[in-house]
mmCIF file of C-alpha atoms in Angstrom:
data_model
loop_
_atom_site.group_PDB
_atom_site.id
_atom_site.type_symbol
_atom_site.label_atom_id
_atom_site.label_comp_id
_atom_site.label_asym_id
_atom_site.label_seq_id
_atom_site.Cartn_x
_atom_site.Cartn_y
_atom_site.Cartn_z
ATOM 1 C CA UNK A 1 256.080 10.370 63.166
ATOM 2 C CA UNK A 2 257.652 10.257 59.662
ATOM 3 C CA UNK A 3 255.873 6.998 58.895
ATOM 4 C CA UNK A 4 252.525 8.468 59.959
ATOM 5 C CA UNK A 5 253.048 11.431 57.654
ATOM 6 C CA UNK A 6 254.042 9.115 54.835
ATOM 7 C CA UNK A 7 250.839 7.135 55.187
ATOM 8 C CA UNK A 8 248.699 10.211 55.287
ATOM 9 C CA UNK A 9 250.346 11.634 52.146
ATOM 10 C CA UNK A 10 249.862 8.418 50.119
ATOM 11 C CA UNK A 11 246.189 7.464 50.155
ATOM 12 C CA UNK A 12 246.592 5.194 47.135
ATOM 13 C CA UNK A 13 249.590 2.878 47.685
ATOM 14 C CA UNK A 14 250.706 0.796 44.726
ATOM 15 C CA UNK A 15 252.718 -1.894 46.575
ATOM 16 C CA UNK A 16 251.101 -3.975 49.344
ATOM 17 C CA UNK A 17 254.410 -5.351 50.635
ATOM 18 C CA UNK A 18 255.548 -1.818 51.511
ATOM 19 C CA UNK A 19 252.190 -0.747 53.013
ATOM 20 C CA UNK A 20 251.852 -3.463 55.684
ATOM 21 C CA UNK A 21 255.096 -2.697 57.512
ATOM 22 C CA UNK A 22 254.275 0.964 57.427
ATOM 23 C CA UNK A 23 250.879 0.391 59.052
ATOM 24 C CA UNK A 24 252.317 -1.796 61.860
ATOM 25 C CA UNK A 25 254.895 0.820 62.647
ATOM 26 C CA UNK A 26 252.227 3.476 62.759
ATOM 27 C CA UNK A 27 250.059 1.450 65.104
ATOM 28 C CA UNK A 28 252.932 0.799 67.507
ATOM 29 C CA UNK A 29 253.839 4.489 67.442
ATOM 30 C CA UNK A 30 250.280 5.442 68.223
ATOM 31 C CA UNK A 31 250.171 2.993 71.111
ATOM 32 C CA UNK A 32 253.399 4.417 72.547
ATOM 33 C CA UNK A 33 252.132 7.975 72.119
ATOM 34 C CA UNK A 34 248.877 7.100 73.864
ATOM 35 C CA UNK A 35 250.736 5.487 76.757
ATOM 36 C CA UNK A 36 253.020 8.527 77.062
ATOM 37 C CA UNK A 37 250.026 10.853 77.012
ATOM 38 C CA UNK A 38 248.269 8.853 79.719
ATOM 39 C CA UNK A 39 251.388 8.978 81.883
ATOM 40 C CA UNK A 40 251.731 12.743 81.420
ATOM 41 C CA UNK A 41 248.062 13.218 82.261
ATOM 42 C CA UNK A 42 248.418 11.140 85.421
ATOM 43 C CA UNK A 43 251.515 13.093 86.452
ATOM 44 C CA UNK A 44 249.725 16.378 85.868
ATOM 45 C CA UNK A 45 246.765 15.240 87.956
ATOM 46 C CA UNK A 46 249.044 14.064 90.794
ATOM 47 C CA UNK A 47 251.025 17.318 90.767
ATOM 48 C CA UNK A 48 247.864 19.387 90.674
ATOM 49 C CA UNK A 49 246.290 17.502 93.557
ATOM 50 C CA UNK A 50 249.492 17.691 95.643
ATOM 51 C CA UNK A 51 249.687 21.442 95.052
ATOM 52 C CA UNK A 52 246.075 21.857 96.086
ATOM 53 C CA UNK A 53 246.693 19.829 99.252
ATOM 54 C CA UNK A 54 249.792 21.879 100.038
ATOM 55 C CA UNK A 55 247.953 25.153 99.467
ATOM 56 C CA UNK A 56 245.072 23.992 101.657
ATOM 57 C CA UNK A 57 247.459 23.003 104.442
ATOM 58 C CA UNK A 58 249.271 26.330 104.181
ATOM 59 C CA UNK A 59 245.992 28.215 104.273
ATOM 60 C CA UNK A 60 244.733 26.193 107.258
ATOM 61 C CA UNK A 61 248.007 26.786 109.122
ATOM 62 C CA UNK A 62 247.737 30.499 108.502
ATOM 63 C CA UNK A 63 244.219 30.509 109.895
ATOM 64 C CA UNK A 64 245.027 28.504 113.047
ATOM 65 C CA UNK A 65 245.785 30.620 116.157
ATOM 66 C CA UNK A 66 247.395 28.901 119.084
ATOM 67 C CA UNK A 67 245.552 29.363 122.366
ATOM 68 C CA UNK A 68 248.704 30.567 124.175
ATOM 69 C CA UNK A 69 249.510 33.491 121.891
ATOM 70 C CA UNK A 70 250.669 36.751 123.482
ATOM 71 C CA UNK A 71 247.512 38.481 122.326
ATOM 72 C CA UNK A 72 245.247 36.196 124.307
ATOM 73 C CA UNK A 73 247.390 36.242 127.441
ATOM 74 C CA UNK A 74 247.855 39.992 127.079
ATOM 75 C CA UNK A 75 244.129 40.699 127.139
ATOM 76 C CA UNK A 76 243.608 38.501 130.188
ATOM 77 C CA UNK A 77 246.582 40.012 132.027
ATOM 78 C CA UNK A 78 245.480 43.586 131.352
ATOM 79 C CA UNK A 79 241.972 42.830 132.525
ATOM 80 C CA UNK A 80 243.513 41.624 135.764
ATOM 81 C CA UNK A 81 245.513 44.848 135.946
ATOM 82 C CA UNK A 82 242.324 46.863 135.584
ATOM 83 C CA UNK A 83 240.548 44.904 138.318
ATOM 84 C CA UNK A 84 243.432 44.937 140.809
ATOM 85 C CA UNK A 85 244.143 48.581 140.068
ATOM 86 C CA UNK A 86 240.523 49.438 140.825
ATOM 87 C CA UNK A 87 240.688 47.656 144.178
ATOM 88 C CA UNK A 88 243.883 49.467 145.083
ATOM 89 C CA UNK A 89 242.352 52.783 144.051
ATOM 90 C CA UNK A 90 239.420 52.260 146.424
ATOM 91 C CA UNK A 91 241.693 51.302 149.316
ATOM 92 C CA UNK A 92 244.049 54.267 148.917
ATOM 93 C CA UNK A 93 241.114 56.641 148.388
ATOM 94 C CA UNK A 94 239.757 55.601 151.784
ATOM 95 C CA UNK A 95 243.146 56.120 153.442
ATOM 96 C CA UNK A 96 243.575 59.487 151.700
ATOM 97 C CA UNK A 97 240.186 60.600 152.991
ATOM 98 C CA UNK A 98 241.221 59.648 156.523
ATOM 99 C CA UNK A 99 244.477 61.542 156.141
ATOM 100 C CA UNK A 100 242.882 64.794 155.032
ATOM 101 C CA UNK A 101 240.053 64.607 157.568
ATOM 102 C CA UNK A 102 242.355 63.669 160.474
ATOM 103 C CA UNK A 103 240.272 60.566 161.152
ATOM 104 C CA UNK A 104 241.407 57.275 162.586
ATOM 105 C CA UNK A 105 241.379 54.203 160.345
ATOM 106 C CA UNK A 106 239.114 51.261 161.082
ATOM 107 C CA UNK A 107 241.357 48.301 161.846
ATOM 108 C CA UNK A 108 239.506 44.980 161.378
ATOM 109 C CA UNK A 109 242.268 43.050 163.165
ATOM 110 C CA UNK A 110 243.433 43.766 166.710
ATOM 111 C CA UNK A 111 242.600 46.769 168.847
ATOM 112 C CA UNK A 112 243.432 49.316 166.142
ATOM 113 C CA UNK A 113 246.610 50.521 167.811
ATOM 114 C CA UNK A 114 248.867 48.999 165.151
ATOM 115 C CA UNK A 115 246.965 50.591 162.267
ATOM 116 C CA UNK A 116 247.054 54.046 163.811
ATOM 117 C CA UNK A 117 250.670 53.695 164.853
ATOM 118 C CA UNK A 118 251.839 52.870 161.320
ATOM 119 C CA UNK A 119 249.457 55.009 159.270
ATOM 120 C CA UNK A 120 250.239 58.090 161.371
ATOM 121 C CA UNK A 121 253.984 57.538 161.490
ATOM 122 C CA UNK A 122 256.572 59.641 159.702
ATOM 123 C CA UNK A 123 256.747 56.931 157.025
ATOM 124 C CA UNK A 124 253.201 57.742 155.891
ATOM 125 C CA UNK A 125 254.379 60.676 153.738
ATOM 126 C CA UNK A 126 257.067 61.236 151.098
ATOM 127 C CA UNK A 127 258.502 64.754 151.153
ATOM 128 C CA UNK A 128 255.317 65.922 152.832
ATOM 129 C CA UNK A 129 252.974 64.282 150.310
ATOM 130 C CA UNK A 130 250.681 61.679 151.945
ATOM 131 C CA UNK A 131 251.622 58.196 150.810
ATOM 132 C CA UNK A 132 247.965 57.123 150.282
ATOM 133 C CA UNK A 133 247.535 60.009 147.818
ATOM 134 C CA UNK A 134 250.552 58.838 145.806
ATOM 135 C CA UNK A 135 249.180 55.298 145.834
ATOM 136 C CA UNK A 136 245.745 56.479 144.718
ATOM 137 C CA UNK A 137 247.257 58.192 141.654
ATOM 138 C CA UNK A 138 249.407 55.139 140.814
ATOM 139 C CA UNK A 139 246.529 52.661 141.134
ATOM 140 C CA UNK A 140 244.306 54.948 139.073
ATOM 141 C CA UNK A 141 246.839 55.095 136.232
ATOM 142 C CA UNK A 142 247.236 51.310 136.272
ATOM 143 C CA UNK A 143 243.469 50.756 136.199
ATOM 144 C CA UNK A 144 243.003 53.109 133.223
ATOM 145 C CA UNK A 145 245.892 51.554 131.289
ATOM 146 C CA UNK A 146 244.581 48.051 131.991
ATOM 147 C CA UNK A 147 241.114 48.906 130.702
ATOM 148 C CA UNK A 148 242.417 50.566 127.550
ATOM 149 C CA UNK A 149 244.947 47.835 126.720
ATOM 150 C CA UNK A 150 242.385 45.127 127.413
ATOM 151 C CA UNK A 151 240.043 46.714 124.855
ATOM 152 C CA UNK A 152 242.847 47.208 122.302
ATOM 153 C CA UNK A 153 242.465 50.981 122.452
ATOM 154 C CA UNK A 154 245.144 53.656 122.513
ATOM 155 C CA UNK A 155 245.773 54.071 126.252
ATOM 156 C CA UNK A 156 245.909 57.714 127.360
ATOM 157 C CA UNK A 157 246.363 58.849 123.768
ATOM 158 C CA UNK A 158 249.627 56.948 123.227
ATOM 159 C CA UNK A 159 250.377 53.842 121.198
ATOM 160 C CA UNK A 160 249.710 50.346 122.494
ATOM 161 C CA UNK A 161 253.415 49.495 122.719
ATOM 162 C CA UNK A 162 254.177 52.666 124.664
ATOM 163 C CA UNK A 163 251.162 52.059 126.882
ATOM 164 C CA UNK A 164 252.491 48.631 127.826
ATOM 165 C CA UNK A 165 255.886 50.125 128.691
ATOM 166 C CA UNK A 166 254.276 52.833 130.828
ATOM 167 C CA UNK A 167 252.259 50.173 132.644
ATOM 168 C CA UNK A 168 255.382 48.077 133.239
ATOM 169 C CA UNK A 169 257.291 51.098 134.547
ATOM 170 C CA UNK A 170 254.452 52.087 136.883
ATOM 171 C CA UNK A 171 254.023 48.612 138.342
ATOM 172 C CA UNK A 172 257.794 48.257 138.691
ATOM 173 C CA UNK A 173 257.969 51.433 140.781
ATOM 174 C CA UNK A 174 255.004 50.277 142.882
ATOM 175 C CA UNK A 175 256.589 46.876 143.508
ATOM 176 C CA UNK A 176 259.904 48.497 144.463
ATOM 177 C CA UNK A 177 258.190 50.866 146.907
ATOM 178 C CA UNK A 178 256.169 47.991 148.390
ATOM 179 C CA UNK A 179 259.341 45.953 148.947
ATOM 180 C CA UNK A 180 260.921 48.960 150.661
ATOM 181 C CA UNK A 181 257.923 49.472 152.959
ATOM 182 C CA UNK A 182 257.775 45.752 153.708
ATOM 183 C CA UNK A 183 261.339 46.066 154.968
ATOM 184 C CA UNK A 184 260.347 49.086 157.084
ATOM 185 C CA UNK A 185 257.434 47.173 158.599
ATOM 186 C CA UNK A 186 259.617 44.217 159.531
ATOM 187 C CA UNK A 187 262.417 46.325 161.060
ATOM 188 C CA UNK A 188 260.814 49.490 162.458
ATOM 189 C CA UNK A 189 257.408 48.159 163.482
ATOM 190 C CA UNK A 190 258.138 44.725 164.865
ATOM 191 C CA UNK A 191 255.070 43.166 166.408
ATOM 192 C CA UNK A 192 252.744 45.635 164.646
ATOM 193 C CA UNK A 193 250.113 44.574 162.121
ATOM 194 C CA UNK A 194 248.591 46.785 159.414
ATOM 195 C CA UNK A 195 246.170 44.989 157.032
ATOM 196 C CA UNK A 196 245.974 48.013 154.720
ATOM 197 C CA UNK A 197 249.735 48.002 154.275
ATOM 198 C CA UNK A 198 249.930 44.282 153.586
ATOM 199 C CA UNK A 199 247.004 44.459 151.145
ATOM 200 C CA UNK A 200 248.761 47.208 149.215
ATOM 201 C CA UNK A 201 251.961 45.144 149.067
ATOM 202 C CA UNK A 202 250.037 42.148 147.717
ATOM 203 C CA UNK A 203 248.263 44.259 145.094
ATOM 204 C CA UNK A 204 251.489 45.900 143.930
ATOM 205 C CA UNK A 205 253.341 42.622 143.425
ATOM 206 C CA UNK A 206 250.327 41.083 141.676
ATOM 207 C CA UNK A 207 250.115 44.028 139.281
ATOM 208 C CA UNK A 208 253.828 43.727 138.525
ATOM 209 C CA UNK A 209 253.437 40.035 137.621
ATOM 210 C CA UNK A 210 250.378 40.751 135.444
ATOM 211 C CA UNK A 211 252.172 43.508 133.527
ATOM 212 C CA UNK A 212 255.105 41.176 132.838
ATOM 213 C CA UNK A 213 252.731 38.471 131.601
ATOM 214 C CA UNK A 214 250.912 40.933 129.352
ATOM 215 C CA UNK A 215 254.060 42.350 127.769
ATOM 216 C CA UNK A 216 255.833 39.002 127.426
ATOM 217 C CA UNK A 217 259.074 37.802 128.997
ATOM 218 C CA UNK A 218 261.103 38.423 125.845
ATOM 219 C CA UNK A 219 260.017 42.062 125.663
ATOM 220 C CA UNK A 220 260.585 42.532 129.388
ATOM 221 C CA UNK A 221 264.148 41.271 129.061
ATOM 222 C CA UNK A 222 264.853 44.047 126.570
ATOM 223 C CA UNK A 223 263.904 46.683 129.171
ATOM 224 C CA UNK A 224 265.641 45.199 132.215
ATOM 225 C CA UNK A 225 268.031 48.150 132.336
ATOM 226 C CA UNK A 226 265.195 50.672 132.494
ATOM 227 C CA UNK A 227 263.463 48.681 135.230
ATOM 228 C CA UNK A 228 266.660 48.575 137.261
ATOM 229 C CA UNK A 229 266.999 52.361 136.998
ATOM 230 C CA UNK A 230 263.382 52.794 138.133
ATOM 231 C CA UNK A 231 264.018 50.643 141.204
ATOM 232 C CA UNK A 232 267.136 52.646 142.099
ATOM 233 C CA UNK A 233 265.262 55.924 141.675
ATOM 234 C CA UNK A 234 262.383 54.812 143.906
ATOM 235 C CA UNK A 235 264.620 53.487 146.683
ATOM 236 C CA UNK A 236 266.900 56.550 146.674
ATOM 237 C CA UNK A 237 263.895 58.901 146.762
ATOM 238 C CA UNK A 238 262.370 57.124 149.734
ATOM 239 C CA UNK A 239 265.697 57.022 151.566
ATOM 240 C CA UNK A 240 266.241 60.754 151.102
ATOM 241 C CA UNK A 241 262.703 61.554 152.195
ATOM 242 C CA UNK A 242 262.809 59.538 155.395
ATOM 243 C CA UNK A 243 266.341 60.517 156.331
ATOM 244 C CA UNK A 244 265.239 64.171 156.242
ATOM 245 C CA UNK A 245 262.029 63.545 158.207
ATOM 246 C CA UNK A 246 263.587 61.557 161.064
ATOM 247 C CA UNK A 247 264.751 63.604 164.048
ATOM 248 C CA UNK A 248 268.487 63.607 164.643
ATOM 249 C CA UNK A 249 268.453 64.481 168.346
ATOM 250 C CA UNK A 250 266.235 61.650 169.576
ATOM 251 C CA UNK A 251 268.034 59.641 172.209
ATOM 252 C CA UNK A 252 268.257 55.885 172.157
ATOM 253 C CA UNK A 253 266.200 55.732 175.361
ATOM 254 C CA UNK A 254 263.355 57.570 173.634
ATOM 255 C CA UNK A 255 263.464 55.340 170.574
ATOM 256 C CA UNK A 256 261.390 52.534 172.078
ATOM 257 C CA UNK A 257 258.847 53.191 174.829
ATOM 258 C CA UNK A 258 255.546 51.525 175.552
ATOM 259 C CA UNK A 259 252.600 53.671 176.544
ATOM 260 C CA UNK A 260 252.007 54.044 180.281
ATOM 261 C CA UNK A 261 249.955 56.194 182.626
ATOM 262 C CA UNK A 262 251.102 58.167 185.665
ATOM 263 C CA UNK A 263 248.914 58.483 188.718
ATOM 264 C CA UNK A 264 248.101 61.985 189.965
ATOM 265 C CA UNK A 265 248.519 62.022 193.723
ATOM 266 C CA UNK A 266 247.738 65.656 194.659
ATOM 267 C CA UNK A 267 244.333 66.789 195.846
ATOM 268 C CA UNK A 268 242.369 69.378 193.832
ATOM 269 C CA UNK A 269 241.448 72.734 195.348
ATOM 270 C CA UNK A 270 238.042 74.333 194.717
ATOM 271 C CA UNK A 271 239.797 76.927 192.581
ATOM 272 C CA UNK A 272 241.445 74.235 190.461
ATOM 273 C CA UNK A 273 238.166 72.398 189.976
ATOM 274 C CA UNK A 274 236.369 75.618 188.999
ATOM 275 C CA UNK A 275 239.160 76.546 186.585
ATOM 276 C CA UNK A 276 239.091 73.079 184.995
ATOM 277 C CA UNK A 277 235.320 73.341 184.489
ATOM 278 C CA UNK A 278 235.744 76.785 182.924
ATOM 279 C CA UNK A 279 238.476 75.584 180.550
ATOM 280 C CA UNK A 280 236.271 72.688 179.516
ATOM 281 C CA UNK A 281 233.290 74.966 178.903
ATOM 282 C CA UNK A 282 235.212 77.238 176.506
ATOM 283 C CA UNK A 283 236.775 74.338 174.599
ATOM 284 C CA UNK A 284 240.336 74.789 175.825
ATOM 285 C CA UNK A 285 242.597 71.790 175.254
ATOM 286 C CA UNK A 286 245.861 70.592 176.689
ATOM 287 C CA UNK A 287 248.160 68.589 174.380
ATOM 288 C CA UNK A 288 250.797 66.380 175.949
ATOM 289 C CA UNK A 289 252.729 63.114 175.885
ATOM 290 C CA UNK A 290 252.751 60.281 178.390
ATOM 291 C CA UNK A 291 256.550 60.480 178.767
ATOM 292 C CA UNK A 292 256.582 64.293 179.259
ATOM 293 C CA UNK A 293 257.480 65.206 182.858
ATOM 294 C CA UNK A 294 256.220 68.791 182.446
ATOM 295 C CA UNK A 295 252.838 67.421 181.375
ATOM 296 C CA UNK A 296 252.648 65.379 184.559
ATOM 297 C CA UNK A 297 253.604 68.412 186.662
ATOM 298 C CA UNK A 298 250.873 70.443 184.948
ATOM 299 C CA UNK A 299 248.302 67.823 185.889
ATOM 300 C CA UNK A 300 249.594 67.691 189.450
ATOM 301 C CA UNK A 301 248.886 71.438 189.714
ATOM 302 C CA UNK A 302 245.217 70.771 188.998
ATOM 303 C CA UNK A 303 245.036 67.714 191.223
ATOM 304 C CA UNK A 304 243.396 64.359 190.727
ATOM 305 C CA UNK A 305 239.750 65.521 190.548
ATOM 306 C CA UNK A 306 240.326 68.624 188.378
ATOM 307 C CA UNK A 307 242.675 66.858 185.933
ATOM 308 C CA UNK A 308 239.852 64.503 184.988
ATOM 309 C CA UNK A 309 237.760 67.504 183.895
ATOM 310 C CA UNK A 310 240.399 68.822 181.472
ATOM 311 C CA UNK A 311 240.201 68.181 177.734
ATOM 312 C CA UNK A 312 243.560 66.450 177.539
ATOM 313 C CA UNK A 313 244.855 65.102 174.197
ATOM 314 C CA UNK A 314 247.523 62.388 174.304
ATOM 315 C CA UNK A 315 249.719 62.781 171.219
ATOM 316 C CA UNK A 316 251.330 59.321 171.494
ATOM 317 C CA UNK A 317 248.538 56.967 172.594
ATOM 318 C CA UNK A 318 250.234 53.949 170.966
ATOM 319 C CA UNK A 319 253.645 54.415 172.519
ATOM 320 C CA UNK A 320 256.850 55.908 171.195
ATOM 321 C CA UNK A 321 258.887 53.997 168.651
ATOM 322 C CA UNK A 322 261.211 54.723 165.768
ATOM 323 C CA UNK A 323 259.251 56.222 162.922
ATOM 324 C CA UNK A 324 256.241 56.963 165.148
ATOM 325 C CA UNK A 325 254.775 60.440 164.874
ATOM 326 C CA UNK A 326 252.017 62.276 166.716
ATOM 327 C CA UNK A 327 248.386 61.558 165.997
ATOM 328 C CA UNK A 328 246.616 63.737 163.443
ATOM 329 C CA UNK A 329 244.983 65.987 166.047
ATOM 330 C CA UNK A 330 248.395 66.974 167.417
ATOM 331 C CA UNK A 331 250.000 67.332 163.981
ATOM 332 C CA UNK A 332 247.235 69.689 162.918
ATOM 333 C CA UNK A 333 248.136 72.119 165.731
ATOM 334 C CA UNK A 334 251.830 72.076 164.722
ATOM 335 C CA UNK A 335 253.014 71.633 168.269
ATOM 336 C CA UNK A 336 256.541 72.668 169.184
ATOM 337 C CA UNK A 337 256.699 71.077 172.622
ATOM 338 C CA UNK A 338 254.772 69.648 175.545
ATOM 339 C CA UNK A 339 252.592 70.584 177.199
ATOM 340 C CA UNK A 340 250.794 72.911 174.786
ATOM 341 C CA UNK A 341 247.545 74.728 175.554
ATOM 342 C CA UNK A 342 245.089 75.912 172.919
ATOM 343 C CA UNK A 343 242.801 78.499 174.512
ATOM 344 C CA UNK A 344 240.402 80.593 172.408
ATOM 345 C CA UNK A 345 242.415 79.776 169.295
ATOM 346 C CA UNK A 346 245.739 80.839 170.834
ATOM 347 C CA UNK A 347 248.546 78.268 171.009
ATOM 348 C CA UNK A 348 250.505 78.468 174.276
ATOM 349 C CA UNK A 349 253.584 76.273 174.711
ATOM 350 C CA UNK A 350 255.000 75.162 178.007
ATOM 351 C CA UNK A 351 253.830 74.569 181.541
ATOM 352 C CA UNK A 352 251.507 77.313 182.903
ATOM 353 C CA UNK A 353 250.515 78.328 186.417
ATOM 354 C CA UNK A 354 246.854 78.132 187.282
ATOM 355 C CA UNK A 355 246.674 81.911 187.653
ATOM 356 C CA UNK A 356 248.094 82.331 184.137
ATOM 357 C CA UNK A 357 245.561 79.937 182.695
ATOM 358 C CA UNK A 358 242.792 81.804 184.500
ATOM 359 C CA UNK A 359 243.897 85.127 183.056
ATOM 360 C CA UNK A 360 244.409 83.744 179.516
ATOM 361 C CA UNK A 361 240.993 82.065 179.503
ATOM 362 C CA UNK A 362 239.096 84.998 181.065
ATOM 363 C CA UNK A 363 238.319 83.117 184.250
ATOM 364 C CA UNK A 364 236.736 85.343 186.950
ATOM 365 C CA UNK A 365 238.022 83.895 190.187
ATOM 366 C CA UNK A 366 235.740 85.847 192.535
ATOM 367 C CA UNK A 367 232.559 84.927 190.692
ATOM 368 C CA UNK A 368 233.506 81.293 190.365
ATOM 369 C CA UNK A 369 234.529 81.007 194.012
ATOM 370 C CA UNK A 370 231.271 82.644 195.086
ATOM 371 C CA UNK A 371 229.222 80.204 192.988
ATOM 372 C CA UNK A 372 231.263 77.307 194.332
ATOM 373 C CA UNK A 373 230.373 78.274 197.900
#
């Protein structure tokens, strides 16, 4: 650079011998400077282009969303929860309606005896609350949470994270209860088949799997302790409920008994036939059990022909087994023993003589005997 400055400051050199070397040095310096500048420019261009490529790759990576992200699987899983919860809500609503109207369930498989035997057993209620009603509430909550979480809304006014935990806790309790009832079905109702019960078990386990998939396995592992406590609470509650509802004085011989009929061998008198017709006309009913000896003696008093005219209600038409309770019609009357008569709204327990039944029902023996003649 000093030689270039020297040349520029001396426009009128006096000695040629000194000027020529100075010019050659200046030219070589300029060539080196030009080469250095070209190299720097190339390096700058390469660095700039590499930075742009790196920024573009970073930006593209930030924009790419993997197809198996928790958000995508969560939406799909919660939609499944909403659909399965809706199906379960419809099923339990139907069973709840039958429970409160004392109606018998339609059993699409078999003769219907298994459905009625299980659905009317003492295991169909928890501390007096009908089990279908509890299931209807649980399925309804799951369906609402599934819809809200699937739409990314605040479920039931709470945050999304809390909503997922509530859904997991609800489905965990449902799965635990279903496992408990599946054990009851296999041990207490051997040979029985209840499609409603099995459908509810399948729905509960499916909802539990969907809730785990929606929340993610890593998040579920953090709440394993809470889930374990929920399972213990459900099982202990059911055990306490059914231990209190089961009779303690039932003999082992009465634990298992198939339904059977007893033939009435006595002949009916005209008085007995007239009394049976009168009791039928006023809507009087006799409630009994196939294994009750006093019920059979009561029928023998009427005789074979008259007994067929009575409005007799069998409280155990499907047999007597562990966990089996009376049909709804008998439970509604709150019977204390067999036989039980309901005459003009009055509940009368125990075996009655024909003369007593005539007096209690307002039967006029003279008029009826005269008409019979």
